[in-house]
mmCIF file of C-alpha atoms and ligand atoms in Angstrom:
data_model
loop_
_atom_site.group_PDB
_atom_site.id
_atom_site.type_symbol
_atom_site.label_atom_id
_atom_site.label_comp_id
_atom_site.label_asym_id
_atom_site.label_seq_id
_atom_site.Cartn_x
_atom_site.Cartn_y
_atom_site.Cartn_z
ATOM 1 C CA MET A 1 125.036 160.849 193.046
ATOM 2 C CA ALA A 2 128.004 161.134 192.134
ATOM 3 C CA ASP A 3 129.325 164.827 192.080
ATOM 4 C CA ARG A 4 130.422 166.546 189.141
ATOM 5 C CA LEU A 5 130.990 169.206 192.277
ATOM 6 C CA PHE A 6 129.240 172.035 190.992
ATOM 7 C CA THR A 7 129.911 174.974 193.425
ATOM 8 C CA LYS A 8 128.043 177.984 191.277
ATOM 9 C CA VAL A 9 124.665 177.721 188.599
ATOM 10 C CA LEU A 10 123.238 179.379 186.419
ATOM 11 C CA VAL A 11 119.821 178.891 186.304
ATOM 12 C CA THR A 12 118.193 180.567 183.174
ATOM 13 C CA GLY A 13 114.200 180.956 183.053
ATOM 14 C CA GLY A 14 113.785 180.156 187.347
ATOM 15 C CA ALA A 15 110.869 182.795 187.859
ATOM 16 C CA GLY A 16 109.079 180.847 185.653
ATOM 17 C CA PHE A 17 107.140 177.010 186.745
ATOM 18 C CA ILE A 18 109.514 174.297 186.139
ATOM 19 C CA GLY A 19 112.272 176.734 186.993
ATOM 20 C CA ALA A 20 111.343 177.609 190.097
ATOM 21 C CA ASN A 21 110.261 174.386 191.136
ATOM 22 C CA PHE A 22 114.052 173.001 190.332
ATOM 23 C CA VAL A 23 115.601 176.180 191.681
ATOM 24 C CA HIS A 24 113.135 176.042 194.981
ATOM 25 C CA TYR A 25 114.666 171.366 194.292
ATOM 26 C CA ALA A 26 118.367 172.234 193.995
ATOM 27 C CA LEU A 27 117.945 174.616 196.890
ATOM 28 C CA ARG A 28 116.790 171.762 199.322
ATOM 29 C CA VAL A 29 118.835 169.050 197.537
ATOM 30 C CA HIS A 30 122.505 171.345 197.298
ATOM 31 C CA PRO A 31 122.065 174.012 199.627
ATOM 32 C CA ALA A 32 125.555 174.854 199.785
ATOM 33 C CA TRP A 33 124.606 175.160 195.827
ATOM 34 C CA GLU A 34 125.151 179.514 195.025
ATOM 35 C CA LEU A 35 122.578 180.052 192.821
ATOM 36 C CA VAL A 36 121.869 182.398 190.149
ATOM 37 C CA VAL A 37 118.682 183.043 188.225
ATOM 38 C CA LEU A 38 118.329 185.072 185.199
ATOM 39 C CA ASP A 39 115.024 185.565 183.904
ATOM 40 C CA LYS A 40 113.172 188.834 181.349
ATOM 41 C CA LEU A 41 109.980 187.585 184.131
ATOM 42 C CA THR A 42 108.017 187.601 180.689
ATOM 43 C CA TYR A 43 104.279 187.609 181.965
ATOM 44 C CA ALA A 44 105.182 184.022 182.654
ATOM 45 C CA GLY A 45 107.902 184.635 185.285
ATOM 46 C CA ASN A 46 106.561 185.849 188.445
ATOM 47 C CA LEU A 47 109.074 186.067 191.992
ATOM 48 C CA ALA A 48 105.929 184.905 193.974
ATOM 49 C CA ASN A 49 106.844 181.185 192.530
ATOM 50 C CA LEU A 50 110.650 182.363 194.677
ATOM 51 C CA ALA A 51 109.103 183.865 197.313
ATOM 52 C CA GLY A 52 110.579 182.485 200.469
ATOM 53 C CA VAL A 53 114.009 181.484 198.740
ATOM 54 C CA MET A 54 115.752 184.977 197.675
ATOM 55 C CA ASP A 55 117.742 185.705 200.321
ATOM 56 C CA ARG A 56 119.704 182.233 199.312
ATOM 57 C CA ILE A 57 119.771 182.969 195.617
ATOM 58 C CA ARG A 58 120.919 186.247 193.395
ATOM 59 C CA PHE A 59 118.381 186.993 191.540
ATOM 60 C CA VAL A 60 119.222 188.939 188.473
ATOM 61 C CA LYS A 61 116.096 190.382 185.726
ATOM 62 C CA GLY A 62 117.802 189.973 182.606
ATOM 63 C CA ASP A 63 116.927 188.373 179.290
ATOM 64 C CA ILE A 64 118.537 185.509 177.486
ATOM 65 C CA ALA A 65 119.331 187.061 174.171
ATOM 66 C CA SER A 66 121.353 189.872 175.589
ATOM 67 C CA ALA A 67 125.358 189.049 175.889
ATOM 68 C CA ALA A 68 125.657 191.309 178.374
ATOM 69 C CA ASP A 69 122.395 190.544 180.618
ATOM 70 C CA VAL A 70 124.049 186.683 180.196
ATOM 71 C CA ALA A 71 127.884 188.163 180.652
ATOM 72 C CA GLY A 72 126.695 189.552 184.335
ATOM 73 C CA ALA A 73 124.770 187.076 185.361
ATOM 74 C CA MET A 74 127.009 183.853 183.817
ATOM 75 C CA ALA A 75 130.409 185.408 185.077
ATOM 76 C CA GLY A 76 131.725 182.735 188.086
ATOM 77 C CA CYS A 77 129.492 179.916 187.068
ATOM 78 C CA ASP A 78 130.296 176.315 186.665
ATOM 79 C CA ALA A 79 127.392 175.352 185.297
ATOM 80 C CA VAL A 80 124.335 176.605 183.176
ATOM 81 C CA VAL A 81 120.455 174.966 182.924
ATOM 82 C CA ASN A 82 118.612 176.930 180.836
ATOM 83 C CA PHE A 83 115.116 176.722 181.157
ATOM 84 C CA ALA A 84 113.879 179.779 179.841
ATOM 85 C CA ALA A 85 111.792 179.817 177.322
ATOM 86 C CA GLU A 86 108.299 181.025 175.632
ATOM 87 C CA SER A 87 107.159 178.127 176.507
ATOM 88 C CA HIS A 88 103.238 178.385 174.771
ATOM 89 C CA VAL A 89 102.341 177.024 171.813
ATOM 90 C CA ASP A 90 98.537 178.761 171.247
ATOM 91 C CA ARG A 91 100.986 181.680 172.239
ATOM 92 C CA SER A 92 103.448 180.925 169.296
ATOM 93 C CA LEU A 93 100.675 180.069 166.557
ATOM 94 C CA VAL A 94 99.271 183.758 167.080
ATOM 95 C CA ASP A 95 102.633 185.025 167.079
ATOM 96 C CA SER A 96 106.326 182.884 166.029
ATOM 97 C CA HIS A 97 108.498 185.786 166.785
ATOM 98 C CA PRO A 98 109.633 185.781 170.796
ATOM 99 C CA PHE A 99 109.498 182.313 169.963
ATOM 100 C CA LEU A 100 112.862 182.404 167.570
ATOM 101 C CA ARG A 101 114.054 185.237 169.814
ATOM 102 C CA THR A 102 114.047 184.178 173.524
ATOM 103 C CA ASN A 103 114.123 180.299 172.506
ATOM 104 C CA VAL A 104 116.474 179.135 169.412
ATOM 105 C CA GLU A 105 118.667 183.091 169.871
ATOM 106 C CA GLY A 106 118.540 183.419 173.307
ATOM 107 C CA THR A 107 120.173 179.868 173.291
ATOM 108 C CA LEU A 108 122.846 179.955 171.323
ATOM 109 C CA VAL A 109 123.634 183.858 173.156
ATOM 110 C CA LEU A 110 123.561 181.566 176.205
ATOM 111 C CA LEU A 111 126.584 178.876 175.000
ATOM 112 C CA THR A 112 128.226 181.369 173.113
ATOM 113 C CA ALA A 113 129.280 183.176 176.619
ATOM 114 C CA ALA A 114 129.078 179.759 178.052
ATOM 115 C CA ARG A 115 132.309 178.722 175.742
ATOM 116 C CA GLU A 116 133.821 181.577 176.402
ATOM 117 C CA LEU A 117 133.787 182.141 180.196
ATOM 118 C CA GLY A 118 134.792 177.900 180.580
ATOM 119 C CA VAL A 119 131.029 176.610 181.953
ATOM 120 C CA ARG A 120 132.063 173.313 182.901
ATOM 121 C CA ARG A 121 128.546 171.643 182.077
ATOM 122 C CA PHE A 122 125.407 173.530 179.926
ATOM 123 C CA LEU A 123 121.987 171.187 180.726
ATOM 124 C CA GLN A 124 119.547 172.627 177.366
ATOM 125 C CA ILE A 125 115.800 171.984 178.605
ATOM 126 C CA SER A 126 113.208 170.586 175.998
ATOM 127 C CA THR A 127 111.004 168.810 175.264
ATOM 128 C CA ASP A 128 109.224 165.851 173.909
ATOM 129 C CA GLU A 129 107.867 168.068 171.466
ATOM 130 C CA ILE A 130 110.125 167.983 169.219
ATOM 131 C CA TYR A 131 109.587 164.634 168.305
ATOM 132 C CA GLY A 132 106.579 165.209 166.762
ATOM 133 C CA ASP A 133 102.736 163.483 166.678
ATOM 134 C CA LEU A 134 102.580 159.677 167.412
ATOM 135 C CA ALA A 135 99.051 159.530 166.969
ATOM 136 C CA GLY A 136 98.201 156.189 165.317
ATOM 137 C CA HIS A 137 101.530 154.588 166.142
ATOM 138 C CA ASP A 138 101.991 152.525 169.100
ATOM 139 C CA GLY A 139 105.940 152.871 169.640
ATOM 140 C CA ARG A 140 107.552 155.569 172.081
ATOM 141 C CA SER A 141 110.174 158.600 171.053
ATOM 142 C CA ARG A 142 113.663 157.082 171.486
ATOM 143 C CA GLU A 143 116.270 160.056 172.176
ATOM 144 C CA ASP A 144 117.827 158.808 168.802
ATOM 145 C CA ASP A 145 114.404 159.248 166.545
ATOM 146 C CA ALA A 146 114.875 161.891 163.968
ATOM 147 C CA ALA A 147 112.809 165.189 165.296
ATOM 148 C CA ARG A 148 109.213 166.258 163.622
ATOM 149 C CA PRO A 149 108.455 169.270 165.106
ATOM 150 C CA ARG A 150 105.844 170.655 164.089
ATOM 151 C CA SER A 151 104.254 173.306 165.942
ATOM 152 C CA PRO A 152 106.493 176.923 165.838
ATOM 153 C CA TYR A 153 106.799 176.594 169.342
ATOM 154 C CA ALA A 154 108.135 172.618 169.004
ATOM 155 C CA ALA A 155 110.308 173.944 166.133
ATOM 156 C CA THR A 156 112.361 176.612 168.006
ATOM 157 C CA LYS A 157 113.383 173.695 170.621
ATOM 158 C CA ALA A 158 114.693 171.762 168.177
ATOM 159 C CA ALA A 159 116.530 174.403 167.189
ATOM 160 C CA ALA A 160 117.377 175.193 169.844
ATOM 161 C CA GLU A 161 118.724 171.377 170.734
ATOM 162 C CA HIS A 162 120.593 171.290 167.934
ATOM 163 C CA LEU A 163 122.604 174.432 169.008
ATOM 164 C CA ALA A 164 123.732 173.281 172.179
ATOM 165 C CA PHE A 165 124.493 170.051 170.664
ATOM 166 C CA ALA A 166 126.913 172.169 167.821
ATOM 167 C CA PHE A 167 128.170 173.200 170.027
ATOM 168 C CA HIS A 168 129.043 170.238 171.940
ATOM 169 C CA THR A 169 130.266 168.558 168.591
ATOM 170 C CA SER A 170 132.283 172.212 167.083
ATOM 171 C CA TYR A 171 133.167 173.402 170.145
ATOM 172 C CA GLY A 172 133.694 170.839 173.105
ATOM 173 C CA LEU A 173 130.973 172.427 175.182
ATOM 174 C CA ASP A 174 130.147 170.186 177.265
ATOM 175 C CA VAL A 175 126.499 169.737 176.093
ATOM 176 C CA VAL A 176 124.154 167.548 178.311
ATOM 177 C CA VAL A 177 119.667 167.994 176.532
ATOM 178 C CA THR A 178 116.845 166.513 178.821
ATOM 179 C CA ARG A 179 113.698 166.249 176.559
ATOM 180 C CA GLY A 180 110.971 166.115 179.656
ATOM 181 C CA SER A 181 107.531 165.287 178.392
ATOM 182 C CA ASN A 182 104.294 167.399 179.902
ATOM 183 C CA ASN A 183 105.030 168.769 183.008
ATOM 184 C CA PHE A 184 102.111 169.652 186.222
ATOM 185 C CA GLY A 185 102.746 170.850 189.987
ATOM 186 C CA PRO A 186 102.721 174.199 191.615
ATOM 187 C CA TYR A 187 103.239 177.280 190.361
ATOM 188 C CA GLN A 188 102.520 176.388 186.628
ATOM 189 C CA TYR A 189 101.057 179.543 185.163
ATOM 190 C CA PRO A 190 97.157 178.597 184.163
ATOM 191 C CA GLU A 191 96.744 178.766 180.282
ATOM 192 C CA LYS A 192 98.521 175.158 180.473
ATOM 193 C CA ILE A 193 95.500 172.572 180.664
ATOM 194 C CA ILE A 194 96.269 171.528 184.847
ATOM 195 C CA PRO A 195 96.209 174.756 186.158
ATOM 196 C CA LEU A 196 93.779 176.183 183.643
ATOM 197 C CA PHE A 197 90.689 173.474 184.474
ATOM 198 C CA ILE A 198 92.030 173.162 188.340
ATOM 199 C CA THR A 199 91.041 176.712 188.603
ATOM 200 C CA ASN A 200 88.268 177.329 186.044
ATOM 201 C CA ALA A 201 86.398 173.998 188.538
ATOM 202 C CA ILE A 202 86.866 176.067 191.240
ATOM 203 C CA ASP A 203 85.453 178.868 190.183
ATOM 204 C CA GLY A 204 82.351 177.334 188.175
ATOM 205 C CA LYS A 205 83.933 177.504 184.952
ATOM 206 C CA PRO A 206 83.709 176.064 181.403
ATOM 207 C CA LEU A 207 87.099 173.648 180.454
ATOM 208 C CA PRO A 208 87.569 174.337 177.373
ATOM 209 C CA LEU A 209 89.055 170.522 175.410
ATOM 210 C CA TYR A 210 90.475 171.336 171.844
ATOM 211 C CA ASN A 211 88.126 169.099 169.245
ATOM 212 C CA ASP A 212 86.773 166.131 170.973
ATOM 213 C CA GLY A 213 89.416 165.670 173.865
ATOM 214 C CA SER A 214 91.514 162.642 173.148
ATOM 215 C CA ALA A 215 94.419 164.047 172.764
ATOM 216 C CA VAL A 216 97.206 162.519 174.188
ATOM 217 C CA ARG A 217 99.386 163.893 177.242
ATOM 218 C CA ASP A 218 102.026 161.881 179.095
ATOM 219 C CA TYR A 219 101.899 164.059 182.443
ATOM 220 C CA MET A 220 104.542 164.152 184.924
ATOM 221 C CA HIS A 221 104.872 165.873 188.136
ATOM 222 C CA VAL A 222 107.749 168.397 188.001
ATOM 223 C CA GLU A 223 109.314 167.250 190.804
ATOM 224 C CA ASP A 224 110.065 163.375 189.032
ATOM 225 C CA HIS A 225 111.356 166.010 186.199
ATOM 226 C CA CYS A 226 113.174 168.371 188.695
ATOM 227 C CA ALA A 227 115.287 165.091 190.175
ATOM 228 C CA GLY A 228 116.024 164.130 186.653
ATOM 229 C CA ILE A 229 117.155 167.155 185.007
ATOM 230 C CA ASP A 230 119.732 166.849 188.563
ATOM 231 C CA LEU A 231 120.421 163.685 187.507
ATOM 232 C CA VAL A 232 121.320 164.256 183.797
ATOM 233 C CA LEU A 233 123.088 167.488 185.183
ATOM 234 C CA HIS A 234 125.662 165.516 187.466
ATOM 235 C CA GLU A 235 126.070 161.435 185.729
ATOM 236 C CA GLY A 236 124.268 162.220 182.130
ATOM 237 C CA ARG A 237 126.735 161.701 179.430
ATOM 238 C CA THR A 238 128.708 164.649 177.628
ATOM 239 C CA GLY A 239 126.466 165.309 174.060
ATOM 240 C CA THR A 240 123.761 163.166 174.980
ATOM 241 C CA ALA A 241 119.794 163.376 175.379
ATOM 242 C CA TYR A 242 117.638 162.166 177.552
ATOM 243 C CA ASN A 243 113.953 161.606 177.762
ATOM 244 C CA LEU A 244 112.083 162.283 180.916
ATOM 245 C CA GLY A 245 108.635 161.367 180.663
ATOM 246 C CA ALA A 246 105.836 159.540 182.987
ATOM 247 C CA GLY A 247 104.913 156.710 180.623
ATOM 248 C CA ALA A 248 101.443 157.680 181.408
ATOM 249 C CA GLU A 249 99.482 158.585 178.645
ATOM 250 C CA THR A 250 96.185 160.655 179.328
ATOM 251 C CA SER A 251 93.566 161.877 176.800
ATOM 252 C CA GLY A 252 92.621 165.723 177.566
ATOM 253 C CA VAL A 253 88.364 164.707 178.266
ATOM 254 C CA ALA A 254 90.692 161.564 181.127
ATOM 255 C CA VAL A 255 92.243 165.142 182.640
ATOM 256 C CA ALA A 256 88.883 167.465 183.196
ATOM 257 C CA GLU A 257 87.563 164.256 184.588
ATOM 258 C CA ALA A 258 89.849 163.429 187.387
ATOM 259 C CA ILE A 259 89.991 167.195 187.996
ATOM 260 C CA LEU A 260 85.719 167.387 187.688
ATOM 261 C CA LYS A 261 85.224 164.271 190.156
ATOM 262 C CA ALA A 262 88.137 166.209 192.360
ATOM 263 C CA LEU A 263 86.278 169.237 192.640
ATOM 264 C CA GLY A 264 82.797 167.688 193.452
ATOM 265 C CA ARG A 265 81.761 169.782 190.048
ATOM 266 C CA GLY A 266 80.056 168.328 187.323
ATOM 267 C CA ARG A 267 80.918 167.248 183.191
ATOM 268 C CA GLU A 268 78.402 169.958 181.951
ATOM 269 C CA LEU A 269 81.338 172.111 182.834
ATOM 270 C CA ILE A 270 83.318 170.329 179.904
ATOM 271 C CA THR A 271 83.188 172.839 176.842
ATOM 272 C CA PHE A 272 84.922 171.037 173.205
ATOM 273 C CA VAL A 273 85.995 173.824 171.339
ATOM 274 C CA ALA A 274 87.903 174.590 167.493
ATOM 275 C CA ASP A 275 91.166 172.462 166.973
ATOM 276 C CA ARG A 276 94.267 173.480 167.660
ATOM 277 C CA PRO A 277 95.735 173.883 164.499
ATOM 278 C CA GLY A 278 97.916 171.868 163.432
ATOM 279 C CA HIS A 279 97.396 169.707 166.622
ATOM 280 C CA ASP A 280 99.564 166.958 168.306
ATOM 281 C CA TYR A 281 97.409 163.767 168.767
ATOM 282 C CA ARG A 282 100.053 161.225 170.564
ATOM 283 C CA TYR A 283 103.618 161.772 172.184
ATOM 284 C CA ALA A 284 105.335 159.131 174.372
ATOM 285 C CA MET A 285 108.492 158.708 175.017
ATOM 286 C CA ASP A 286 110.789 155.837 176.035
ATOM 287 C CA VAL A 287 113.224 156.662 178.907
ATOM 288 C CA THR A 288 114.900 153.352 178.818
ATOM 289 C CA ARG A 289 118.198 155.926 179.356
ATOM 290 C CA ALA A 290 118.010 157.895 181.959
ATOM 291 C CA GLU A 291 116.384 154.716 184.452
ATOM 292 C CA ALA A 292 119.692 152.903 183.065
ATOM 293 C CA LEU A 293 121.255 156.253 185.057
ATOM 294 C CA GLY A 294 119.006 155.585 187.784
ATOM 295 C CA TRP A 295 115.742 158.221 187.853
ATOM 296 C CA ARG A 296 113.232 156.643 189.139
ATOM 297 C CA ARG A 297 109.548 158.851 189.551
ATOM 298 C CA ARG A 298 107.815 159.393 192.879
ATOM 299 C CA HIS A 299 104.288 160.040 191.459
ATOM 300 C CA ASN A 300 101.807 158.590 189.577
ATOM 301 C CA PHE A 301 99.441 160.612 187.922
ATOM 302 C CA ALA A 302 96.222 160.394 190.333
ATOM 303 C CA ASP A 303 98.419 161.181 193.260
ATOM 304 C CA GLY A 304 100.666 163.928 191.467
ATOM 305 C CA LEU A 305 97.295 165.639 190.466
ATOM 306 C CA ALA A 306 95.375 165.240 194.253
ATOM 307 C CA ALA A 307 98.190 167.448 195.842
ATOM 308 C CA THR A 308 97.983 169.434 192.926
ATOM 309 C CA VAL A 309 94.307 170.043 193.435
ATOM 310 C CA ARG A 310 95.995 170.788 196.582
ATOM 311 C CA TRP A 311 98.327 172.891 195.732
ATOM 312 C CA TYR A 312 95.826 175.352 194.072
ATOM 313 C CA ARG A 313 92.775 175.387 197.037
ATOM 314 C CA ASP A 314 95.539 176.242 198.983
ATOM 315 C CA ASN A 315 97.086 178.796 197.066
ATOM 316 C CA GLU A 316 94.000 180.675 195.580
ATOM 317 C CA PRO A 317 95.414 184.127 195.565
ATOM 318 C CA TRP A 318 98.247 183.240 193.424
ATOM 319 C CA TRP A 319 96.790 182.028 190.979
ATOM 320 C CA ARG A 320 94.031 184.934 190.788
ATOM 321 C CA GLN A 321 96.244 188.234 190.994
ATOM 322 C CA VAL A 322 97.696 185.900 187.597
ATOM 323 C CA LYS A 323 94.608 185.340 186.088
ATOM 324 C CA GLN A 324 93.298 188.564 186.990
ATOM 325 C CA LYS A 325 95.792 190.565 185.046
ATOM 326 C CA LEU A 326 95.093 191.902 181.461
ATOM 327 C CA GLU A 327 97.692 189.518 179.926
ATOM 328 C CA TYR A 328 95.967 186.368 180.245
ATOM 329 C CA VAL A 329 92.453 187.822 180.464
ATOM 330 C CA ARG A 330 93.282 188.999 176.837
ATOM 331 C CA HIS A 331 95.025 185.707 175.814
ATOM 332 C CA GLU A 332 92.073 183.610 177.308
ATOM 333 C CA GLN A 333 89.223 185.839 175.556
ATOM 334 C CA SER A 334 91.100 185.474 172.175
ATOM 335 C CA TRP A 335 91.986 182.519 171.955
ATOM 336 C CA TYR A 336 89.146 179.466 172.180
ATOM 337 C CA LYS A 337 87.124 179.329 169.996
ATOM 338 C CA PRO A 338 83.516 177.428 169.209
ATOM 339 C CA ARG A 339 84.064 173.463 167.882
ATOM 340 C CA PRO A 340 82.341 174.272 164.011
HETATM 341 N N1 LIG B 1 105.696 172.955 181.052
HETATM 342 C C1 LIG B 1 106.223 172.067 180.222
HETATM 343 O O1 LIG B 1 105.287 171.128 180.626
HETATM 344 C C2 LIG B 1 107.522 171.334 179.268
HETATM 345 C C3 LIG B 1 107.475 170.153 179.697
HETATM 346 C C4 LIG B 1 109.209 169.962 178.933
HETATM 347 C C5 LIG B 1 109.744 171.343 178.553
HETATM 348 N N2 LIG B 1 109.759 172.004 178.636
HETATM 349 C C6 LIG B 1 110.575 173.504 178.596
HETATM 350 O O2 LIG B 1 110.468 173.714 180.194
HETATM 351 C C7 LIG B 1 111.324 175.243 179.933
HETATM 352 C C8 LIG B 1 111.022 175.737 181.420
HETATM 353 O O3 LIG B 1 109.038 175.650 181.117
HETATM 354 P P1 LIG B 1 107.987 176.142 181.200
HETATM 355 O O4 LIG B 1 106.349 175.593 182.135
HETATM 356 O O5 LIG B 1 108.537 176.531 183.110
HETATM 357 O O6 LIG B 1 107.804 177.577 180.895
HETATM 358 P P2 LIG B 1 106.766 179.091 181.595
HETATM 359 O O7 LIG B 1 106.514 179.679 180.737
HETATM 360 O O8 LIG B 1 106.466 178.804 183.170
HETATM 361 O O9 LIG B 1 108.434 179.661 182.436
HETATM 362 C C9 LIG B 1 109.860 180.205 181.505
HETATM 363 C C10 LIG B 1 110.795 181.437 182.277
HETATM 364 O O10 LIG B 1 111.709 182.219 181.041
HETATM 365 C C11 LIG B 1 111.547 183.437 181.427
HETATM 366 N N3 LIG B 1 111.751 184.051 179.895
HETATM 367 C C12 LIG B 1 111.554 183.679 179.218
HETATM 368 N N4 LIG B 1 111.903 185.094 178.304
HETATM 369 C C13 LIG B 1 112.892 185.431 178.838
HETATM 370 C C14 LIG B 1 114.108 185.563 178.257
HETATM 371 N N5 LIG B 1 114.389 185.723 176.608
HETATM 372 N N6 LIG B 1 115.159 185.970 179.005
HETATM 373 C C15 LIG B 1 115.007 184.867 180.239
HETATM 374 N N7 LIG B 1 113.901 184.907 180.471
HETATM 375 C C16 LIG B 1 113.289 184.288 180.421
HETATM 376 C C17 LIG B 1 109.901 183.843 181.434
HETATM 377 O O11 LIG B 1 109.906 185.084 182.526
HETATM 378 C C18 LIG B 1 109.810 182.501 182.729
HETATM 379 O O12 LIG B 1 109.673 183.246 184.199
HETATM 380 C C19 LIG B 1 110.601 175.087 178.990
HETATM 381 O O13 LIG B 1 112.244 175.532 178.125
HETATM 382 C C20 LIG B 1 109.941 174.620 177.931
HETATM 383 O O14 LIG B 1 110.668 174.835 176.752
HETATM 384 C C21 LIG B 1 108.357 172.451 179.768
#
C-alpha cells in the first residue's frame, strides 16, 4: 500500500464497536502511528473495548460537537477518521435530536477544525443506509446513485456526507467517504441484531424479528470493513465515496436460524414483533470501486458468524456488564411490541 505517511491520526468514536476494532487494527498494521481517540463515552462507548491498548493511544473523553474538545484532540494530527455517531436506527425513531447534534453538527465541527488545523485527509465513515430501500429492485447501489435516506439516522448520516463533500468542493479539504454495510464482530453493542440474537440465544431468551423477518442486509465482518477503511484512507481518490460491503444478502430469519444452530438452540426462540416504522427491506451495494483499489475481504458470512459467536461465548463478562445497565434494559423493554 502506497503510504501517505500519516504519523498522527485522530479516531473519533474509537470506544464504540467499529472505531475500537479500527484502533486495534491500526495498531497492528501501522505500529508507528500515534493514535488519538476522541470519544464522548455515550451509552455505546465502552473503554473495555480498548482494554490492552490504552497505554498505546491517547484517549480524550470529549464531544465531536464541541469545538474546544475537538481542537484539543485534533492538534497535530495529519488524518482524521470520523466514526463518532449515534448509530442505532431504532433510537433515532424515538428521539432524533442527539442524531442531529452528533452526526451532523459534530461532523461540521470536525470538518471546520480539520480545515483550520491543516489536516491532510479526512475520512467520513458513512453507511449503505443513505441509499434507502432497494426492496423490489434487483440492482445494487453504486456510489453515484442519489441519497434517499428514509430513517432519521440515515438522514443525518447523508447530511454529514454532504457536508464533508461540500468542504472538499468549497475549501479543497481532502475528503474521502466510505459507505459500509451492516457490520458484525467483537465489541458490538448488543442492541444490534447479531450480538442481540447471540446473547439472547445463550440465555434462552426470545430473538425479536421485525414483521416476518424477511428484511435483507449485507452483513460484513468488521475486520474486512477496517481493512477497507484503511485502504481508502491511504489510496482513495480525493472527493470520492467508496462502497464497502460483503455482497452477501441475508434475511433476518436466516441470521436467527444460523445463530440458533451455532448455539444448539431451537427455532421456538424466534419471535415476530411489530415492524420498525419506515423499515427498509433491502440494502445491497456494488463494491467494484473499492475492489479496483485493491480491497479484498477475508471473511464470508458463515465463518465470520462462527468466529463472532465464539467471541461472545468467550467474553460473557463484557456483554453481561453492558446488558445489565439500566440504559440497555430500558431500551429493550420499551422498544419491541407484539406484532398486530
Ligand atoms: N454498525 C454498523 O453496522 C455500521 C455500518 C456502516 C456504518 N456505520 C457507521 O460507523 C460508525 C461507527 O458505528 P458503530 O456501530 O461502531 O457505532 P457505536 O454506536 O458502537 O459507537 C459510536 C461511538 O461514538 C461515540 N460517540 C457518540 N456520540 C459522540 C460524540 N458526540 N462525540 C464523541 N463521540 C461520540 C460513542 O461513545 C461510541 O463510542 C458510525 O458512524 C456509523 O454510522 C456503522
